[in-house]
Coordinates of C-alpha atoms and ligand atoms in Angstrom, one line a residue:
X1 CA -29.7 -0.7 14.0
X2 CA -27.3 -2.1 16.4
X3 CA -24.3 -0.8 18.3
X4 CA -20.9 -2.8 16.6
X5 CA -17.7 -2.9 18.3
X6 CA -14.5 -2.8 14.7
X7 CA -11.4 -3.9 16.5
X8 CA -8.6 -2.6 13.4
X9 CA -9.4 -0.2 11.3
X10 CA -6.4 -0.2 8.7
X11 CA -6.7 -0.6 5.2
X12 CA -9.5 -2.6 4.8
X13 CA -10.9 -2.8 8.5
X14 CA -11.2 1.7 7.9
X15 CA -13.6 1.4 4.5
X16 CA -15.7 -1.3 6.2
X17 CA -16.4 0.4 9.5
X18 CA -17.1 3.6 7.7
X19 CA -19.7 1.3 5.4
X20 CA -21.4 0.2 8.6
X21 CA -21.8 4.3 10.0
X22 CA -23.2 5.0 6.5
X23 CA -25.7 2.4 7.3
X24 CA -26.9 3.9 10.4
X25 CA -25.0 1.6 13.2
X26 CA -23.4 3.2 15.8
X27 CA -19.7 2.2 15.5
X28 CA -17.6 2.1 18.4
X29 CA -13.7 1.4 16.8
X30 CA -10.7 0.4 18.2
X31 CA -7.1 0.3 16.7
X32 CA -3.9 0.9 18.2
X33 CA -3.0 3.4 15.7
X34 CA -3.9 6.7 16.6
X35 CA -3.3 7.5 12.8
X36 CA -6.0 5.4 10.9
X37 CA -8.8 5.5 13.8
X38 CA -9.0 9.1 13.4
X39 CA -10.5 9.5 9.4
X40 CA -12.8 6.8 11.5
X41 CA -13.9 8.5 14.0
X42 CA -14.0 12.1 11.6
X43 CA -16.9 10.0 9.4
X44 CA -19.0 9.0 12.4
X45 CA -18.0 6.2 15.1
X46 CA -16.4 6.8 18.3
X47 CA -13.1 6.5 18.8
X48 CA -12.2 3.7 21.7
X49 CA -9.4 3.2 24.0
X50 CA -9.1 -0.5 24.0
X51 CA -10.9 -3.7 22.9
X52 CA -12.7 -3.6 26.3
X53 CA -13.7 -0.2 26.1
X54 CA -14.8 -0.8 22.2
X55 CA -17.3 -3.8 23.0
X56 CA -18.9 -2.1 26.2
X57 CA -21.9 -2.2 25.1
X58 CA -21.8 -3.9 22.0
X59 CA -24.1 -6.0 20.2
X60 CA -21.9 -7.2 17.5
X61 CA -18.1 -7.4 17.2
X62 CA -16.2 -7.5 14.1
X63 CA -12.5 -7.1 14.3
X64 CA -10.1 -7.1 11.0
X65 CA -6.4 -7.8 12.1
X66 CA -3.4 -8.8 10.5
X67 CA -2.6 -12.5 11.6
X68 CA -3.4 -15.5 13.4
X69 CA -1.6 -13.9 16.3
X70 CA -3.6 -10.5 16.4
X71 CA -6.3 -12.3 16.9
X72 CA -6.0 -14.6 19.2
X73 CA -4.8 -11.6 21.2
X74 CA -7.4 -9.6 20.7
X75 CA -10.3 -12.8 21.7
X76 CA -8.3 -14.8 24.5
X77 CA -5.9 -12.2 26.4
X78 CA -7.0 -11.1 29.4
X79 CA -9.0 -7.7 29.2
X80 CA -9.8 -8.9 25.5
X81 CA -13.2 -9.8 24.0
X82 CA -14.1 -12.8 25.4
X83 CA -13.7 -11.6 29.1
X84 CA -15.1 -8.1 28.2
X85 CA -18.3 -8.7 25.9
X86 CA -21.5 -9.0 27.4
X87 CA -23.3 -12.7 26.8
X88 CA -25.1 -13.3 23.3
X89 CA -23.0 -10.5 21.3
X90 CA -22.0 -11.7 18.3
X91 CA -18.4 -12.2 17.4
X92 CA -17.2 -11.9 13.7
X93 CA -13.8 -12.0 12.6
X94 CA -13.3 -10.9 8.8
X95 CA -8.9 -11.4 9.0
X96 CA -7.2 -13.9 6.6
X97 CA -6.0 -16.1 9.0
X98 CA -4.3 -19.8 9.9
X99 CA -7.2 -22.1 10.2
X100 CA -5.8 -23.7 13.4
X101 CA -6.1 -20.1 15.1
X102 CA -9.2 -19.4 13.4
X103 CA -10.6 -22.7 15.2
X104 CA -9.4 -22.5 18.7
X105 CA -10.9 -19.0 18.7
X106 CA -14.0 -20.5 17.9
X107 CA -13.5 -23.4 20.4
X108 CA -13.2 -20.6 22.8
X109 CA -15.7 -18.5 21.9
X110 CA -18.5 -21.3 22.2
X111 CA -16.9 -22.3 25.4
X112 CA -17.7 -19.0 26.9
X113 CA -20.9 -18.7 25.3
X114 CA -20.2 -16.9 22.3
X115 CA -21.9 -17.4 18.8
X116 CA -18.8 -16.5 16.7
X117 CA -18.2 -16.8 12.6
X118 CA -15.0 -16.6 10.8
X119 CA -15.6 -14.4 8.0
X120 CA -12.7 -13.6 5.9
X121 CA -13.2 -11.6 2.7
X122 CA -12.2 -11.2 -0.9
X123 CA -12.5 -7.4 -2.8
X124 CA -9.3 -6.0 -1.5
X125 CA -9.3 -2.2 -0.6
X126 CA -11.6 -1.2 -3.5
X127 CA -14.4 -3.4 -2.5
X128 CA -14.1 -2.6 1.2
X129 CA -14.6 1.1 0.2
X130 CA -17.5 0.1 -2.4
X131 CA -18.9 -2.0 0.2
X132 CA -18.8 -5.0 -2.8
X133 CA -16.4 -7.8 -1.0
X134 CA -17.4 -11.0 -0.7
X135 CA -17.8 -12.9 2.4
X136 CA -16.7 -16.6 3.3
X137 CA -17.9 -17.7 6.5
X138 CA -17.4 -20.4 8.6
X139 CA -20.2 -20.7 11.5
X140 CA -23.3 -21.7 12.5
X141 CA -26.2 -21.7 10.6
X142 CA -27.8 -19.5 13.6
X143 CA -24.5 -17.1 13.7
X144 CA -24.3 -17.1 9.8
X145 CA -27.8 -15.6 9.9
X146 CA -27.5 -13.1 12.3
X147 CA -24.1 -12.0 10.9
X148 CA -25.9 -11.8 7.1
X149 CA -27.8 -8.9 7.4
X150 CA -24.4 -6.7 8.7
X151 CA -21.9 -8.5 6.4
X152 CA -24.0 -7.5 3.7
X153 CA -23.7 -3.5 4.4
X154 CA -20.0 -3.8 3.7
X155 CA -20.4 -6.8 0.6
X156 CA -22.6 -7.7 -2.0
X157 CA -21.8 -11.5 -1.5
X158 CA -22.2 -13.0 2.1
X159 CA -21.6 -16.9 1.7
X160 CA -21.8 -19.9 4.3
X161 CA -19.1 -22.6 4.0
X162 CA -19.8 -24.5 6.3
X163 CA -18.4 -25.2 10.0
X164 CA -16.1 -23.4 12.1
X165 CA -12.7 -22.2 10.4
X166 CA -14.5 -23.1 6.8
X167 CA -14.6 -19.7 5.9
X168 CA -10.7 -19.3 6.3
X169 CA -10.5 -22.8 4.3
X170 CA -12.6 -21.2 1.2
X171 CA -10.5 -18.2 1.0
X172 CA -7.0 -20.1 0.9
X173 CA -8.3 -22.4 -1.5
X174 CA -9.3 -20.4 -3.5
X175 CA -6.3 -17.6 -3.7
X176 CA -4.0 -20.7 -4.4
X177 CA -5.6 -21.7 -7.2
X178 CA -5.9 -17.9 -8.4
X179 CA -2.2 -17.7 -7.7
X180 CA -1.4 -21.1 -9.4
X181 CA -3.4 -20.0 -12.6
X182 CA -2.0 -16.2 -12.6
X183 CA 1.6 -18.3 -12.8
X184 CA 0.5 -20.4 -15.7
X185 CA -1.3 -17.6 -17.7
X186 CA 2.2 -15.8 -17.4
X187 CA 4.4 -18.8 -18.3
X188 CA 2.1 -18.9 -21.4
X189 CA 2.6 -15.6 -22.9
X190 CA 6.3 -15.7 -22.1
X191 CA 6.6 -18.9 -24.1
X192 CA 4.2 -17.2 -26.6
X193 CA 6.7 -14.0 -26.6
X194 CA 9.9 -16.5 -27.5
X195 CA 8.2 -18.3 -30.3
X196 CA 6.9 -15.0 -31.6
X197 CA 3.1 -14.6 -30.9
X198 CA 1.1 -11.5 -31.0
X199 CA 0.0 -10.9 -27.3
X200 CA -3.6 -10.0 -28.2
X201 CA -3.4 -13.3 -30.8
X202 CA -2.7 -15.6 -28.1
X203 CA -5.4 -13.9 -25.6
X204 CA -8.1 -14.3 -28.5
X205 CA -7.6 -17.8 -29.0
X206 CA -7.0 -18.8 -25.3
X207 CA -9.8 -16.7 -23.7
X208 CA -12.0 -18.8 -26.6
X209 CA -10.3 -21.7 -25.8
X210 CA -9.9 -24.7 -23.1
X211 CA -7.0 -22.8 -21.2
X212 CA -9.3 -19.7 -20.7
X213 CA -9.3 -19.0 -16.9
X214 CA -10.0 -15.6 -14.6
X215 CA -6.3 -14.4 -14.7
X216 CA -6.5 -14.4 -18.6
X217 CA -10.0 -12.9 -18.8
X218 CA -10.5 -10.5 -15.8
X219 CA -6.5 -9.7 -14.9
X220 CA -4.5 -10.8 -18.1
X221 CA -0.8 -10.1 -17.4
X222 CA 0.1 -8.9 -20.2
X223 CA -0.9 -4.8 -21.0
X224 CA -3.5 -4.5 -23.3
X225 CA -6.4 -7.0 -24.0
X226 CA -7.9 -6.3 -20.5
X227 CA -7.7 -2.7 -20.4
X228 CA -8.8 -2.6 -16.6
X229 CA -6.0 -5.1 -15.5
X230 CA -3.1 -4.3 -13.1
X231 CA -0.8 -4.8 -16.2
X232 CA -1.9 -1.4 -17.5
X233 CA -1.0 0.4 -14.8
X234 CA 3.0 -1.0 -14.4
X235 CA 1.4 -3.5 -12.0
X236 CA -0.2 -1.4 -9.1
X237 CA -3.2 -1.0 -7.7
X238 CA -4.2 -4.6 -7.4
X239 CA -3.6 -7.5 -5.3
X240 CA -0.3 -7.1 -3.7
X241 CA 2.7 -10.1 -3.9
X242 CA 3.3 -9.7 -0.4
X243 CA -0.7 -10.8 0.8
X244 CA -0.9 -13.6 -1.9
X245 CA 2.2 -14.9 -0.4
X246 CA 0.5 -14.7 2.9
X247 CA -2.5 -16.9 1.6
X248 CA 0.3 -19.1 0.0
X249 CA 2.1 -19.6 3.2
X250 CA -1.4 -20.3 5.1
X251 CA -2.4 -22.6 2.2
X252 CA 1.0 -24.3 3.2
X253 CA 0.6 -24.4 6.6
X254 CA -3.2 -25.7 6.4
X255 CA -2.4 -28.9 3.4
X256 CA 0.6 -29.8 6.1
X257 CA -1.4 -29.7 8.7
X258 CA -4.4 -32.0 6.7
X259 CA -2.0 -33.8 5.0
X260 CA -3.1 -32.8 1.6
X261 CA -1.0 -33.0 -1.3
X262 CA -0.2 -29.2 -3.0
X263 CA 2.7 -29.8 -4.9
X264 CA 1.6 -26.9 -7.4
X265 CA 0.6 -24.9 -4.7
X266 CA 4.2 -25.4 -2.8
X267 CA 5.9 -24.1 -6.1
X268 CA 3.8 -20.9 -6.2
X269 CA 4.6 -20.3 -2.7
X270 CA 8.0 -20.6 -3.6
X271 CA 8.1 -18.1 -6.7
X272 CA 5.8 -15.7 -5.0
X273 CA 8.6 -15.4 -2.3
X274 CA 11.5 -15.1 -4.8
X275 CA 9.5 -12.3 -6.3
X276 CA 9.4 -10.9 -3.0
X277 CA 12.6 -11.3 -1.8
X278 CA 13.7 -9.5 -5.1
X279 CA 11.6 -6.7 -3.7
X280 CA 8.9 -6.6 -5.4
X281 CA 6.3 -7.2 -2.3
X282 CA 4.4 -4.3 -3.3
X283 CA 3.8 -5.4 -6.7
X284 CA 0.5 -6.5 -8.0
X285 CA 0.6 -10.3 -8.3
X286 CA 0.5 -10.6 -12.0
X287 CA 3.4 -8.6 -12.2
X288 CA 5.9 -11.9 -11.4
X289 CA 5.5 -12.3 -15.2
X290 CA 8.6 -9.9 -15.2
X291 CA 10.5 -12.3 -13.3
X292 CA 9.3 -15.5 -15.2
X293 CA 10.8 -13.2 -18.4
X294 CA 13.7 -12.4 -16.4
X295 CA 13.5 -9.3 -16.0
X296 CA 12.9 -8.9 -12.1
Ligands
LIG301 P1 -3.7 -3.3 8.0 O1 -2.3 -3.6 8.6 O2 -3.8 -2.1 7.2 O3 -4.7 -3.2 9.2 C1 -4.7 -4.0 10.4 C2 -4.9 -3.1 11.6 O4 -5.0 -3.8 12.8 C3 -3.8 -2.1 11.8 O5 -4.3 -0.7 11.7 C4 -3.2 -2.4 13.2 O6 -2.8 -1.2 13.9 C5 -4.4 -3.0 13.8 N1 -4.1 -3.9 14.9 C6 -3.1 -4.8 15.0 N2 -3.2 -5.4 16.2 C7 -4.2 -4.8 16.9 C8 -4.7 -5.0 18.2 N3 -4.2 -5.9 19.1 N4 -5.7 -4.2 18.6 C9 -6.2 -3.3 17.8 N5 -5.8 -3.1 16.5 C10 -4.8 -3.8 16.1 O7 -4.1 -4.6 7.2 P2 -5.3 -4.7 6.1 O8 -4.8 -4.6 4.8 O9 -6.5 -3.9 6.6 O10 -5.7 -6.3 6.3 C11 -6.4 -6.8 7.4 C12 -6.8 -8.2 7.1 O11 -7.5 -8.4 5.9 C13 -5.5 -9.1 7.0 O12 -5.8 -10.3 7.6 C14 -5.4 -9.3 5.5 O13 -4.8 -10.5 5.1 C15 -6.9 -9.3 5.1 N6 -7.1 -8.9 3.7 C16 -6.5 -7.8 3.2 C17 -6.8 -7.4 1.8 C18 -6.1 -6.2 1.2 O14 -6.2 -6.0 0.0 N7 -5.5 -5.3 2.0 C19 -7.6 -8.2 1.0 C20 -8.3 -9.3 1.6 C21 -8.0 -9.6 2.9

C-alpha cells in the first residue's frame, strides 16, 4: 500500500479519494475548500494544509482540478508539486484539461525528474463513487504501469493512449463525437414528432438500423424506450450541458491549435452554449432536444 497525495477533492476528486482509503492507502488530501475535504477526511485520509504539506511524504500524487489553469498552478507555482515532491513520486493528473497545458506540465515534470501521466476520466460522479470510471492516459509505458494498479481502485477500465497529453486527446474526441451524435439522435425524433412518428416506432427501427448509435441506445432523449436514460428523470442526473460544453470548447481549442477541420464539432459547441446561455447549464445534455423543439 502506498501513501497518495489527492490535490481536490470536489465532486468527483471526493468519491475517488475515498475509493483509494477503502483500498487501504493512506490518503493525505488537499482542497482549498474546507467544506468538501471534511466528509474526506471523516472516511479515512488526513486532512492537509497545502499541496506541499499534502505530498510530504508521498509516493504518488493524483490531483483532480477544474481547468488547465488549476493545474498548472498546482505543478509549476512555487511551493507547488514539483518543487515540494520528493524525486521518483509519481505524478497523475485525472482533470479534463487543454492539451497544451496538459503537455507543458508534462514537459516540466520530466524536466525535474518526474514520471507523470495525464489521466482524465469518463463515469461522471456515479462512477467515481462506484469506483467504475474509465481511464485515458497519456504517459509512458513505465508511468502507465505504475499508475495501473491505483487507477484501477477507483475504475474498472485503465487505458494507455499513447504519449504525453494523449489521454486529454482521447477524452475530447470522444465527448465531441458523443455530443455530435446526442444532437443528431435529437434532430431525428423532432423531425420524427412533426411528420407524426410514434417515439418507441422510430427507436425500434433506428436502434435496428444503420443510424443506431450510443445516444439512441444507452441515453435516448426521448422518455421512454431507455427506461434508465436522463430523459426519464426531466433530464437530471446525467452529464451536465455546462461540462460537455467544456470538452466542446477544449475540442475547439485543440482542432485550432492542430489545424484540424471540426466543422460539426464547431456547431455543437455553438448549440451547447445557446442551451446554456438560455440557462439550462445544469441540464443533462440530452435535454437540448427541448431547445431543438423549441421549447427551451
Ligand atoms: P469540482 O469543482 O467539484 O472539484 C474541483 C475541486 O478542486 C474543488 O473542490 C476546488 O476547491 C478544488 N481546487 C481548485 N483549485 C485548487 C487548488 N489550487 N488547490 C486545491 N484544490 C483546488 O469539479 P469536479 O466535478 O470534481 O471536476 C473535476 C475535474 O473532473 C474537472 O476537470 C472536470 O471537467 C472533470 N470531470 C468531471 C466530471 C463530472 O461529472 N463532474 C466527469 C468527468 C470529468
Amino acid at each position: 500500500m502506498s501513501t497518495i497525495a489527492f490535490i481536490g477533492v470536489g465532486n468527483m476528486g471526493g468519491p475517488m479519494a475515498r475509493n483509494l482509503v477503502k483500498a487501504g492507502h493512506a490518503v493525505r488530501a488537499f482542497d482549498m475548500s474546507a467544506a468538501v475535504l471534511k466528509p474526506v477526511v471523516d472516511a479515512g485520509a488526513t486532512g492537509a494544509s497545502s499541496a506541499r504539506d499534502a505530498v510530504n511524504g508521498a509516493e504518488i500524487v493524483v490531483t483532480m482540478l477544474p481547468a488547465g489553469q488549476h493545474v498548472r498552478g498546482v505543478y509549476l507555482e512555487e511551493g507547488g508539486v514539483l518543487s515540494s515532491a520528493k524525486k521518483g513520486t509519481l505524478l497523475i493528473d485525472s482533470s479534463t484539461i487543454d492539451i497544451d497545458s496538459a503537455r507543458a506540465v508534462h514537459a516540466a515534470a520530466e524536466k525535474a525528474g518526474f514520471a507523470f501521466l495525464d489521466a482524465p476520466v469518463s463515469g461522471g460522479v456515479g462512477g467515481a463513487e462506484a469506483g467504475t470510471l474509465t481511464f485515458m492516459c497519456g504517459g509512458s509505458d513505465e508511468a502507465f504501469a505504475r499508475a495501473k494498479p491505483v487507477l484501477e481502485k477507483m475504475g474498472k477500465k485503465v487505458v494507455l493512449a499513447g504519449g504525453a497529453g494523449a489521454g486529454q486527446a482521447a477524452k475530447i474526441c470522444n465527448n465531441m463525437l458523443l455530443a455530435i451524435s446526442m444532437i443528431g439522435t435529437c434532430e431525428a425524433f423532432v423531425l420524427g414528432e412533426k411528420l407524426g412518428l410514434d417515439p418507441q416506432k422510430l427507436f425500434d427501427i433506428a436502434s435496428t438500423s444503420s443510424g443506431q448509435c450510443w445516444s439512441l441506445t444507452t441515453y435516448c432523449p426521448v422518455p421512454g424506450p431507455v427506461p434508465t436514460a436522463p430523459s426519464n428523470r426531466d433530464y437530471t442526473g446525467g452529464f451536465a450541458t455546462a461540462l460537455m460544453l467544456k470538452d466542446l470548447k477544449l475540442a475547439q481549442a485543440a482542432a485550432q491549435s492542430a489545424g484540424a477541420a471540426t466543422p460539426l464539432g464547431a456547431e455543437a459547441a455553438q448549440l451547447y452554449a445557446l442551451f446554456a446561455a438560455k440557462g439550462h447549464s445544469g441540464v443533462d445534455f440530452s435535454g437540448i432536444i427541448r431547445m431543438l423543439r423549441g421549447q427551451a
